[in-house]
Coordinates of C-alpha atoms in Angstrom, one line a residue:
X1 CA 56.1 13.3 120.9
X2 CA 53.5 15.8 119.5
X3 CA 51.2 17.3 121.6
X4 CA 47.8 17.1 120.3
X5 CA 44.5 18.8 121.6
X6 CA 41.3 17.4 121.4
X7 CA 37.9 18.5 122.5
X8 CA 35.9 16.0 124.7
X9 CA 32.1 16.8 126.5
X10 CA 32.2 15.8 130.8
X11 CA 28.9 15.9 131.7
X12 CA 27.8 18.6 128.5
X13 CA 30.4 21.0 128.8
X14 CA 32.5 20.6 126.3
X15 CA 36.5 20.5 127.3
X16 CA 39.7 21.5 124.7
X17 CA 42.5 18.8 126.1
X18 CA 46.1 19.2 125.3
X19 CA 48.5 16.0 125.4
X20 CA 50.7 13.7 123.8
X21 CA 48.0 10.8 124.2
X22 CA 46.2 9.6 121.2
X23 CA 42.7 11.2 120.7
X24 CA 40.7 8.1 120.9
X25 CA 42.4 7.2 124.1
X26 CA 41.4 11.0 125.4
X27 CA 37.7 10.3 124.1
X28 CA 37.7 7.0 126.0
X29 CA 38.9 8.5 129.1
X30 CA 36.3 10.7 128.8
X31 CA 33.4 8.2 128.2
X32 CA 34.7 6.9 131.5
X33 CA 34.2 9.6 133.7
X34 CA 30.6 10.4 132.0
X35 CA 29.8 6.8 133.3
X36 CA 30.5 7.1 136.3
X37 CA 29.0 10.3 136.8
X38 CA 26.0 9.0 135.3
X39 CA 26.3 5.8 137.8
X40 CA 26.6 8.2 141.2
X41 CA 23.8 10.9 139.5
X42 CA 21.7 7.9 139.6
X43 CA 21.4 8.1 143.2
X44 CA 19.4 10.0 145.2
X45 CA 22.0 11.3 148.1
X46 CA 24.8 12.1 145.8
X47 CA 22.7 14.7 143.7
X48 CA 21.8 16.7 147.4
X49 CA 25.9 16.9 148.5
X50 CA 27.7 19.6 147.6
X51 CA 29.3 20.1 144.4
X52 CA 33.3 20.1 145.8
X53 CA 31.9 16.2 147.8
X54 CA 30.5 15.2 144.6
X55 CA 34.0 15.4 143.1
X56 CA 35.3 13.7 146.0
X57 CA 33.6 10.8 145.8
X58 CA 33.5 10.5 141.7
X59 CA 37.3 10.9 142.4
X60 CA 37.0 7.9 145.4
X61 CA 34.7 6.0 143.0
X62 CA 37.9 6.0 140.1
X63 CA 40.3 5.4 142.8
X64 CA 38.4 2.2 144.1
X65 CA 37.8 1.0 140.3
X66 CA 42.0 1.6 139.4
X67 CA 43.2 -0.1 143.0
X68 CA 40.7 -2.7 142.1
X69 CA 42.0 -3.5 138.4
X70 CA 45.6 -3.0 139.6
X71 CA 44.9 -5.8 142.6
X72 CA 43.5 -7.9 139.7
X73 CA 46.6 -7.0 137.6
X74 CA 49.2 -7.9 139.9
X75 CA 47.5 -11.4 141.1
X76 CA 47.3 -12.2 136.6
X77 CA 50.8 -11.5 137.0
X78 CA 51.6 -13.8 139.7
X79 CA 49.6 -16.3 138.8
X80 CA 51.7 -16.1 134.9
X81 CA 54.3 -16.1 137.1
X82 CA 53.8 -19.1 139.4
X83 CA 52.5 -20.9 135.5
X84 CA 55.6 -20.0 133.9
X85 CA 57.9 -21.4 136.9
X86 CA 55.8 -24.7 136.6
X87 CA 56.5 -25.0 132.7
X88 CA 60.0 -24.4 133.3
X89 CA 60.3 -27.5 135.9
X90 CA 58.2 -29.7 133.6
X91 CA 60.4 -29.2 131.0
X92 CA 63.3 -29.9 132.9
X93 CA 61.7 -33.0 133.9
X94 CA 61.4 -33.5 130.6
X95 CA 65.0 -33.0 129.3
X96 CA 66.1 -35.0 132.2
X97 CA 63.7 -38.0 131.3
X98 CA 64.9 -38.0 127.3
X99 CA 68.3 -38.2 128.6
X100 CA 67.7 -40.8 131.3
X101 CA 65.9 -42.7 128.0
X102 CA 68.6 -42.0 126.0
X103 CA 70.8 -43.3 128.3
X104 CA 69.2 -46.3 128.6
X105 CA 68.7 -46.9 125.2
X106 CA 72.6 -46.9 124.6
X107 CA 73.0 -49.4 127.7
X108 CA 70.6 -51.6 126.1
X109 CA 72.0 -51.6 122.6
X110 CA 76.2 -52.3 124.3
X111 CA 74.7 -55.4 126.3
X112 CA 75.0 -58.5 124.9
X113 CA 71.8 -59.9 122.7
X114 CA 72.2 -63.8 124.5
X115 CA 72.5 -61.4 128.4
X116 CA 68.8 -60.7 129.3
X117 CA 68.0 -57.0 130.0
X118 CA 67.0 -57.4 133.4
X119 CA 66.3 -59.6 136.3
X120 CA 62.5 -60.1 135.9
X121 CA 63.0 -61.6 132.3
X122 CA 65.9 -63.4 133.6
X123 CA 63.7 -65.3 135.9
X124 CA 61.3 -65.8 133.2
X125 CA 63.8 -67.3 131.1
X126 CA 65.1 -69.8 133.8
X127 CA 61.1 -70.8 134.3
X128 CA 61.0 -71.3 131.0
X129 CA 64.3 -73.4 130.6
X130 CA 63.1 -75.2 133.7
X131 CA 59.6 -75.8 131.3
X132 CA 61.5 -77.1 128.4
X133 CA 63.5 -79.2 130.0
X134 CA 60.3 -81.2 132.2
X135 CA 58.6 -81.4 129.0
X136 CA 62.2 -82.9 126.8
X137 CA 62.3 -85.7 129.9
X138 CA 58.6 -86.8 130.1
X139 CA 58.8 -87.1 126.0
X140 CA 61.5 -89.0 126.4
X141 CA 60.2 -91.1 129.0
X142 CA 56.7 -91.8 126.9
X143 CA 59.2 -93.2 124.3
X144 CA 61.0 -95.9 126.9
X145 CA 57.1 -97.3 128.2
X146 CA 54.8 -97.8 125.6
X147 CA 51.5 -96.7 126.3
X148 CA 48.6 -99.3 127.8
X149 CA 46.7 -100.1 124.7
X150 CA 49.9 -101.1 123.0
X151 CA 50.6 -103.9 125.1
X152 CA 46.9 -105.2 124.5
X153 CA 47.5 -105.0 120.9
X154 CA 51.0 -106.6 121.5
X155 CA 49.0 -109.2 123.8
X156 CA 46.0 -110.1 121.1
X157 CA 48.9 -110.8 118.6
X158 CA 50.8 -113.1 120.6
X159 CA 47.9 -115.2 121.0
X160 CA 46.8 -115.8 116.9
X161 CA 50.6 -116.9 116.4

């Protein structure tokens, strides 16, 4: 890759950088460490250390912020991670359902139409035979005895003859 050098300002000096990186990028960078200067100038006891301590700690201060962001990195990962492992078993459950429909499916379309699918409408059936076969006798049995009033009227017309 080409090198490229690009002038940045650190705390108003202005620095010519040589590197393969991307100007904007270099800028950026930059920007950064004039932030965080600016944060520790802010206080009162970094401004009275020594100038060698003061680079020390900016140098802590980017440390912290890059094991911080790399600790917040690695959990994203392991949380996509964990996520991704999750997926993958709920599609397998998924697969395994559609075939365990499919498979059903076919066992319900080779059985015969008259053979019920399963137990529960079995019974259901049988109740209902049971049902229709109650109701054929006491129709049956309403036809063999007249009802009450009939015999009255049977009764009144026996007497005018």
């Amino acid at each position: 890759m080409e090198r490229n050098s690009t002038d940045v300002i650190i705390e108003d000096k202005v620095y010519k950088i040589s590197t393969d990186q991307d100007a904007s990028y270099v800028r950026e960078l930059a920007e950064y460490i004039n932030e965080k200067m600016e944060l520790l100038h802010r206080q009162s006891a970094y401004s009275k250390q020594a100038n060698a301590f003061r680079q020390i700690i900016l140098l802590m201060n980017m440390a912290d912020d890059y094991c911080r962001m790399k600790q917040q990195a690695e959990e994203a990962t392991r949380k996509y991670e964990q996520q991704e492992a999750e997926f993958y078993n709920m599609k397998r459950e998924m697969v395994n359902m559609q075939m365990t429909i499919a498979s059903l499916k076919k066992q319900l379309q080779e059985k015969p139409k008259t053979q019920a699918v399963c137990p529960y409408l079995q019974s259901l059936a049988k109740e209902a035979e049971a049902k229709n076969t109650q109701t054929a006798q006491a129709s049956q049995e309403k036809k063999q005895y007249p009802p009450y009033g009939s015999f009255a009227n049977s009764a009144a017309a026996h007497k005018k003859k």
